[in-house]
mmCIF file of C-alpha atoms in Angstrom:
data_model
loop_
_atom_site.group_PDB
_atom_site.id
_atom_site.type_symbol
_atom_site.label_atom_id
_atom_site.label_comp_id
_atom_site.label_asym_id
_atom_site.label_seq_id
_atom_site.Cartn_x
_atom_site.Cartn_y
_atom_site.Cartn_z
ATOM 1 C CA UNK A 1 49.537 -51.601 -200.313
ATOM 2 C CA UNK A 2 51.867 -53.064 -197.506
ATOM 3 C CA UNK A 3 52.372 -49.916 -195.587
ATOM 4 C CA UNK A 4 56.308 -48.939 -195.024
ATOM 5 C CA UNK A 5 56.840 -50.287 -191.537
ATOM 6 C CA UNK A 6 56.039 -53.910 -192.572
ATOM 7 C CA UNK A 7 58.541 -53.603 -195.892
ATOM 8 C CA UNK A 8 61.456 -52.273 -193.145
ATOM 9 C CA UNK A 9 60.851 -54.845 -190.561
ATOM 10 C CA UNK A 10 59.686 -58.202 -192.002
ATOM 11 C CA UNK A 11 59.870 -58.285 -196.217
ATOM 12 C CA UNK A 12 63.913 -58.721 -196.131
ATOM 13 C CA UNK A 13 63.439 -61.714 -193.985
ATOM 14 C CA UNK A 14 60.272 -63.186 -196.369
ATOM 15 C CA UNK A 15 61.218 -65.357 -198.332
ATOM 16 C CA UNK A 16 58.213 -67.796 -200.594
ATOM 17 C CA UNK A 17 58.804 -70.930 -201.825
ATOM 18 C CA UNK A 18 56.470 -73.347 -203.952
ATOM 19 C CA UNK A 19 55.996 -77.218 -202.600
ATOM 20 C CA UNK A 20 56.758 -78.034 -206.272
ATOM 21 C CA UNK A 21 59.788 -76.531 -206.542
ATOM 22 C CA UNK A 22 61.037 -78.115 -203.167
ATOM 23 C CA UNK A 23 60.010 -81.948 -204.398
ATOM 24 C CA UNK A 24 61.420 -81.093 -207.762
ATOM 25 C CA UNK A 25 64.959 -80.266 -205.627
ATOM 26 C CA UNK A 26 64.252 -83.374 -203.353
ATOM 27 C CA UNK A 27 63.348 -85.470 -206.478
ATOM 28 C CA UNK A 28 66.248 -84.416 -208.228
ATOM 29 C CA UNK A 29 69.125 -84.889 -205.053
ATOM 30 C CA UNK A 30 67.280 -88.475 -204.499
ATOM 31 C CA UNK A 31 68.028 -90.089 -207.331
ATOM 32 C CA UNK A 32 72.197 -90.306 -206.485
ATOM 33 C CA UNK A 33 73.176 -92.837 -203.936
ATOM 34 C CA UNK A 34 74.581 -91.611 -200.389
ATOM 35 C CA UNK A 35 71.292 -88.202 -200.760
ATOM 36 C CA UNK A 36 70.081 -88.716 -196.952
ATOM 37 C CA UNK A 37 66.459 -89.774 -198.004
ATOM 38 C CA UNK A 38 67.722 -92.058 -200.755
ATOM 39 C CA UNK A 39 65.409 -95.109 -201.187
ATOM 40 C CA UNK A 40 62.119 -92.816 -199.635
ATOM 41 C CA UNK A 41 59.414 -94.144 -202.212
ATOM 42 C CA UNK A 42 58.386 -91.537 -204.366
ATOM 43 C CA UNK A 43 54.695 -93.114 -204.287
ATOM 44 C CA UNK A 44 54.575 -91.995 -200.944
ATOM 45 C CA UNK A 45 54.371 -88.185 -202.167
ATOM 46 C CA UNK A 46 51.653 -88.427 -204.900
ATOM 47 C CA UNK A 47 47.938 -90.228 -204.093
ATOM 48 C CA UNK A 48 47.882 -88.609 -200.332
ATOM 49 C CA UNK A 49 48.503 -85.129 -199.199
ATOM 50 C CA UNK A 50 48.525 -85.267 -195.670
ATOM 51 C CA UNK A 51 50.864 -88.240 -196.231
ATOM 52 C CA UNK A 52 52.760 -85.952 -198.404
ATOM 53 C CA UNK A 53 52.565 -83.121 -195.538
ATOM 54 C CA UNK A 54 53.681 -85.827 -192.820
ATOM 55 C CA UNK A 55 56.969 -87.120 -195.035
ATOM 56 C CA UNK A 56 57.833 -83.346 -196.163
ATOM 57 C CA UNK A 57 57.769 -81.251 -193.425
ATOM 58 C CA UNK A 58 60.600 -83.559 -191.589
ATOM 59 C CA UNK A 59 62.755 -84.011 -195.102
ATOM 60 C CA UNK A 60 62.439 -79.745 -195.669
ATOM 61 C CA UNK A 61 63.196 -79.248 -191.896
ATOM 62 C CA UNK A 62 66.235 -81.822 -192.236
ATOM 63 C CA UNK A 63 67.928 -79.786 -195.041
ATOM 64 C CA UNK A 64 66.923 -76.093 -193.930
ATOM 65 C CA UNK A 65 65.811 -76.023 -190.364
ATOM 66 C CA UNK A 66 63.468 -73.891 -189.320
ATOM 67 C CA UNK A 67 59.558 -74.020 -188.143
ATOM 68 C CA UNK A 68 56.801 -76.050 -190.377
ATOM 69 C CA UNK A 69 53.116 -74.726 -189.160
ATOM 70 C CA UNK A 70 49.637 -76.369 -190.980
ATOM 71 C CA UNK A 71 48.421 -73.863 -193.644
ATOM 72 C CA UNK A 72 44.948 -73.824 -191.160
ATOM 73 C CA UNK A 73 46.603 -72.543 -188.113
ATOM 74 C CA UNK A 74 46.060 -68.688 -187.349
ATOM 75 C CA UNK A 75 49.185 -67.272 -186.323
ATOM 76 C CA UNK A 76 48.561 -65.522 -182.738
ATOM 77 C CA UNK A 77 51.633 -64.475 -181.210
ATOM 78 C CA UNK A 78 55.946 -64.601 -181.752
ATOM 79 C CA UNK A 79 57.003 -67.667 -181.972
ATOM 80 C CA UNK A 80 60.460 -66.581 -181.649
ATOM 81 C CA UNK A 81 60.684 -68.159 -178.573
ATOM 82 C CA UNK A 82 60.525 -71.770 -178.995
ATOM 83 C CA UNK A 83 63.699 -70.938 -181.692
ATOM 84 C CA UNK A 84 66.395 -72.250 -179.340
ATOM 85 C CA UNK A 85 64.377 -75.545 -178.835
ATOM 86 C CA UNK A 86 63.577 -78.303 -181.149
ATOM 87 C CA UNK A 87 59.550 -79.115 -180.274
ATOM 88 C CA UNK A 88 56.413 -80.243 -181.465
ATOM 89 C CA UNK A 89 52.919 -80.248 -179.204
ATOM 90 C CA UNK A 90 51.200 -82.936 -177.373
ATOM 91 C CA UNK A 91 48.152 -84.558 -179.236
ATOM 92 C CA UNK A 92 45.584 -83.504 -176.778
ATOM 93 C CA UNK A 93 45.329 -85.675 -173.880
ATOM 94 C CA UNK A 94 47.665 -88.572 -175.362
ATOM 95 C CA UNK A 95 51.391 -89.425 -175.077
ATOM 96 C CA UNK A 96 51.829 -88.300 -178.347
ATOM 97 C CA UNK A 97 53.365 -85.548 -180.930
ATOM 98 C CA UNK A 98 51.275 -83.207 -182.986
ATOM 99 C CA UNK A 99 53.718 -81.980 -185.635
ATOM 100 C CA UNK A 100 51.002 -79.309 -187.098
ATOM 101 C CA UNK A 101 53.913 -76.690 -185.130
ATOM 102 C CA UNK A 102 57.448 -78.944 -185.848
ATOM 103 C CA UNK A 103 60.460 -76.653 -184.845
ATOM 104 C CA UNK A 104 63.714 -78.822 -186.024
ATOM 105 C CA UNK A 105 67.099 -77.426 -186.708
ATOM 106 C CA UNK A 106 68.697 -78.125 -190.196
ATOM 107 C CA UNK A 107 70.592 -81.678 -190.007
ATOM 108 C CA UNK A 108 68.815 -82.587 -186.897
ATOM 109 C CA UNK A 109 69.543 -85.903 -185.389
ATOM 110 C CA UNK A 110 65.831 -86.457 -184.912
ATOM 111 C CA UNK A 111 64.447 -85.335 -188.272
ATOM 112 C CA UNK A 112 68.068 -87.747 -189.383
ATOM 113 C CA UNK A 113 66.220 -90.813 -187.065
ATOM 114 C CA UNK A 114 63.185 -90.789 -188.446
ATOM 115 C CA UNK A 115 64.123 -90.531 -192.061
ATOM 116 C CA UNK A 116 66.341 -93.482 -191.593
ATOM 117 C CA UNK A 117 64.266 -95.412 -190.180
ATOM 118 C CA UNK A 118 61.486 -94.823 -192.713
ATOM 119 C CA UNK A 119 64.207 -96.148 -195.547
ATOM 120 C CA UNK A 120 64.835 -99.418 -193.548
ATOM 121 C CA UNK A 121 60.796 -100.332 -192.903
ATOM 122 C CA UNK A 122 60.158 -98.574 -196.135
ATOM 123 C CA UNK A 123 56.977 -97.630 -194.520
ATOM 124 C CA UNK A 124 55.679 -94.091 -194.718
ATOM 125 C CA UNK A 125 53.682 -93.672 -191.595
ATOM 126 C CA UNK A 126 57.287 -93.666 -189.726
ATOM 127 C CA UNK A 127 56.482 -89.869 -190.025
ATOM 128 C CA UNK A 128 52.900 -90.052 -188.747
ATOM 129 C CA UNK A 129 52.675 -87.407 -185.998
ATOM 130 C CA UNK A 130 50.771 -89.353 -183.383
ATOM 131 C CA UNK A 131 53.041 -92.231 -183.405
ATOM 132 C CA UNK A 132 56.691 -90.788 -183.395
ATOM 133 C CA UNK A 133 57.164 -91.611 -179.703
ATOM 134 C CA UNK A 134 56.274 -95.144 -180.355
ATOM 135 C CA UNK A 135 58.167 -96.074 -183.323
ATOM 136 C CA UNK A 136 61.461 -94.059 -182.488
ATOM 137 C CA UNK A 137 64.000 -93.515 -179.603
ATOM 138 C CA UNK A 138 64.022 -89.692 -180.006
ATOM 139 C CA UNK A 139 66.263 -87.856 -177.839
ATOM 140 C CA UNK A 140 65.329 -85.820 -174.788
ATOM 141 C CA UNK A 141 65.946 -83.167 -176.148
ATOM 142 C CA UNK A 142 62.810 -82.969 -178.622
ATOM 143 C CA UNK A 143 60.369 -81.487 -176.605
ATOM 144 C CA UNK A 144 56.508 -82.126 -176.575
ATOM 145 C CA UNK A 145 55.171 -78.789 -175.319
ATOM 146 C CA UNK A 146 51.835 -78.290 -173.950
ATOM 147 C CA UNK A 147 48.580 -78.494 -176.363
ATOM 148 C CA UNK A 148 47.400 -75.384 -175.214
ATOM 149 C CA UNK A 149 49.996 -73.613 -176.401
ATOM 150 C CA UNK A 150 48.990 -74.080 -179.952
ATOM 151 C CA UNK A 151 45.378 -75.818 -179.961
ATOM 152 C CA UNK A 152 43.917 -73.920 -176.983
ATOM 153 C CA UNK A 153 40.649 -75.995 -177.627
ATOM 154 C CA UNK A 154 41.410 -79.165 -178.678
ATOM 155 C CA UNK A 155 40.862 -80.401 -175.192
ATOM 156 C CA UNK A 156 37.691 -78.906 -174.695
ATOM 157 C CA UNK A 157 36.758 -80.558 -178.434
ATOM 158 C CA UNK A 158 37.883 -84.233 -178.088
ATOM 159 C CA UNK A 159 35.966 -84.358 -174.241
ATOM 160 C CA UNK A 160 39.146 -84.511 -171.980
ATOM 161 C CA UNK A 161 38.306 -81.595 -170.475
ATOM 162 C CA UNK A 162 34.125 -81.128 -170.267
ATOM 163 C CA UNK A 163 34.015 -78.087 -168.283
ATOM 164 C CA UNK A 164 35.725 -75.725 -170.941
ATOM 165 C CA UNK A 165 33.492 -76.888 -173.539
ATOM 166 C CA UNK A 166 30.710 -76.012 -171.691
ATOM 167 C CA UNK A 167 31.905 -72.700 -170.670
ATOM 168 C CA UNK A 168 33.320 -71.873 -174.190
ATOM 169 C CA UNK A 169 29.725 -73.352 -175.521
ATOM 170 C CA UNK A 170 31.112 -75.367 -178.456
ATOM 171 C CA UNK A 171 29.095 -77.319 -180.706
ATOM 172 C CA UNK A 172 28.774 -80.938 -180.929
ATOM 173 C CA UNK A 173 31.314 -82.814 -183.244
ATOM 174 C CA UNK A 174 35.078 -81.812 -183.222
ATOM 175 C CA UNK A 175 34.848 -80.048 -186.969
ATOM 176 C CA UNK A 176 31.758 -78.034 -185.960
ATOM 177 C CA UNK A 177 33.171 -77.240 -182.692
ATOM 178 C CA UNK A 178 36.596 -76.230 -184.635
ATOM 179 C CA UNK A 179 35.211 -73.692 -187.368
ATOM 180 C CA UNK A 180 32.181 -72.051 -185.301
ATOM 181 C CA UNK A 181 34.379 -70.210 -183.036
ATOM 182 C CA UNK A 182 36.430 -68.946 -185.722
ATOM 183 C CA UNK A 183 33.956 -68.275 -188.649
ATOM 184 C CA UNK A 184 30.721 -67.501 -186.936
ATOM 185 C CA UNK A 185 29.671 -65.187 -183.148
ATOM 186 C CA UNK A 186 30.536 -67.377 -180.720
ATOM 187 C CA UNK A 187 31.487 -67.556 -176.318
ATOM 188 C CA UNK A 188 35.482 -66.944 -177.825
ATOM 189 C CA UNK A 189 34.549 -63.850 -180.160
ATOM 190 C CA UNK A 190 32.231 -62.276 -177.919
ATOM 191 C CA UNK A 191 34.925 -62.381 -174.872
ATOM 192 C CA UNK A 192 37.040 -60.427 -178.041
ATOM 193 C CA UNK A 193 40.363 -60.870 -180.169
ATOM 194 C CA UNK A 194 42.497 -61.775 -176.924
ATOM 195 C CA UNK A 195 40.709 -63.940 -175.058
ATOM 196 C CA UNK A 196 43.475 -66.778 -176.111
ATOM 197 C CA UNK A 197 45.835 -64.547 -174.381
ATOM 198 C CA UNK A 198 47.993 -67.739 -173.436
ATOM 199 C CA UNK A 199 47.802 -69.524 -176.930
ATOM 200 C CA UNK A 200 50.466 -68.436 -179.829
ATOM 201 C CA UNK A 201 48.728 -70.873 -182.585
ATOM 202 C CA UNK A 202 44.774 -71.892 -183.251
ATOM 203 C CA UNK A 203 44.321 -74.741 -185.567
ATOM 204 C CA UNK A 204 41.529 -75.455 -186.574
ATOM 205 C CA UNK A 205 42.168 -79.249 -188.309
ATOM 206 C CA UNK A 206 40.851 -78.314 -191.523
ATOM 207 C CA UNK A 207 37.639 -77.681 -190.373
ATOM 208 C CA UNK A 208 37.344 -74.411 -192.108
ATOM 209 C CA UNK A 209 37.591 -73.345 -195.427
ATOM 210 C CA UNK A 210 35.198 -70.444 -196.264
ATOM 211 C CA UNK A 211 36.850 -66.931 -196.689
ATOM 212 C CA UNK A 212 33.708 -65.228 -195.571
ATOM 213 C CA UNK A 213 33.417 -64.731 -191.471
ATOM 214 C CA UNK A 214 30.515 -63.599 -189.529
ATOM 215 C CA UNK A 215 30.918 -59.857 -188.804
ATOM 216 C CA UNK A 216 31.688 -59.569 -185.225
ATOM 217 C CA UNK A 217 33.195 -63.599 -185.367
ATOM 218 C CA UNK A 218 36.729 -64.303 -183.891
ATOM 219 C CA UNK A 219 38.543 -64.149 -187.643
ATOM 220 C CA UNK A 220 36.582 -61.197 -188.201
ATOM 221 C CA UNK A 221 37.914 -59.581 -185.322
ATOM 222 C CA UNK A 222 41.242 -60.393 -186.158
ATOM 223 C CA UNK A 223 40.761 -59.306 -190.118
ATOM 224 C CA UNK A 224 39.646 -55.952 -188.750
ATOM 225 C CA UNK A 225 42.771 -55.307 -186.339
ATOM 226 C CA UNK A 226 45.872 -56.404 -188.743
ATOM 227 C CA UNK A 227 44.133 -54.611 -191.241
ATOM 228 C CA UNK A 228 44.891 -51.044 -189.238
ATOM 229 C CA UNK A 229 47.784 -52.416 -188.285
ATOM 230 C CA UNK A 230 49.529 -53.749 -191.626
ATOM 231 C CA UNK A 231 47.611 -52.426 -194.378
ATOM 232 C CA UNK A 232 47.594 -48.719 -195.429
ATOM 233 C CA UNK A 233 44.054 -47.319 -196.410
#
């Protein structure tokens, strides 16, 4: 059972929603002429779902506003402050956006840019996180925050910076060197639950998808803590 304080502080502000129910909406206001993402082709949302996820997330975030986060990114810390900001993170050590954290507010001029322009090329990879800054004029105000903040390895991972992965000990190859940390005993868990102290996402790229972690591992610390914290005994 969720214990009392969670149902007074966060359940009135929870609200779930399935991604059929949103393209059902979005399938449904498309079909009339003058909808904002008229003319999107609706092959674009079936054979791929990271395509799907890429094209979504900016059409949701147009009509609702809010924050879209990748389903394998463990929450760390508030968020709350990045509200007053519209933001994604840099793609490691390129000039680029990472929209696995997209904050946009609802009827944004840059989610409205990037949908239009998608309908004139009629080409889906408009919305492809690593190329946003190349294919659009986005305004100033969209900021690209700092990796760190919300991949605090990636880095370390891709090689641009050599001396963390060696102190953090990471495996070789990026999905090995994503999921070990989380899922097994690792340099990270044994330095304990807040040795990210700086980070307020991990994502692990869909590295990991095993439900069972190490006893002692960095998921398994955090299992352990939000269990005496949230859930009653």
């Amino acid at each position: 059972q969720i214990n009392q304080a969670y149902n007074q502080l966060y359940a009135p502000y929870v609200e779930f929603r399935t991604v059929m129910s949103i393209a059902d909406k979005l399938r449904e206001v498309g079909i009339y002429v003058g909808s904002h993402w008229t003319r999107l082709p609706w092959r674009w949302f079936i054979p791929n779902r990271a395509l799907f996820s890429d094209v979504m997330r900016f059409i949701v975030l147009y009509e609702l506003g809010g924050i879209y986060i990748d389903v394998d990114t463990l929450l760390l810390r508030d968020l709350q402050p990045f509200f007053p900001y519209e933001c994604a993170y840099r793609w490691s050590i390129l000039e680029a956006f990472n929209t696995a954290v997209l904050r946009l507010f609802p009827k944004s001029h840059i989610s409205s840019t990037i949908i239009n322009r998608a309908r004139q090329t009629k080409s889906s990879y408009e919305f492809f996180p690593s190329s946003l800054h190349q294919k659009h004029s986005l305004p100033v105000n969209f900021y690209r925050l700092p990796s760190a903040f919300f991949d605090p390895i990636w880095f370390a991972v891709d090689g641009g910076d050599q001396s963390s992965r060696q102190e953090w000990k990471l495996s070789s190859g990026s999905v090995i060197a994503f999921k070990d940390p989380l899922q097994q005993r690792s340099e990270i868990s044994r330095r304990g639950r807040t040795v990210l102290d700086g980070a307020f996402t991990y994502h692990w790229h869909a590295s990991s998808t095993s439900n069972i972690f190490e006893p002692g591992s960095y998921l398994h610390q955090w299992g352990e803590f939000l269990n005496n914290q949230i859930v009653d005994a």
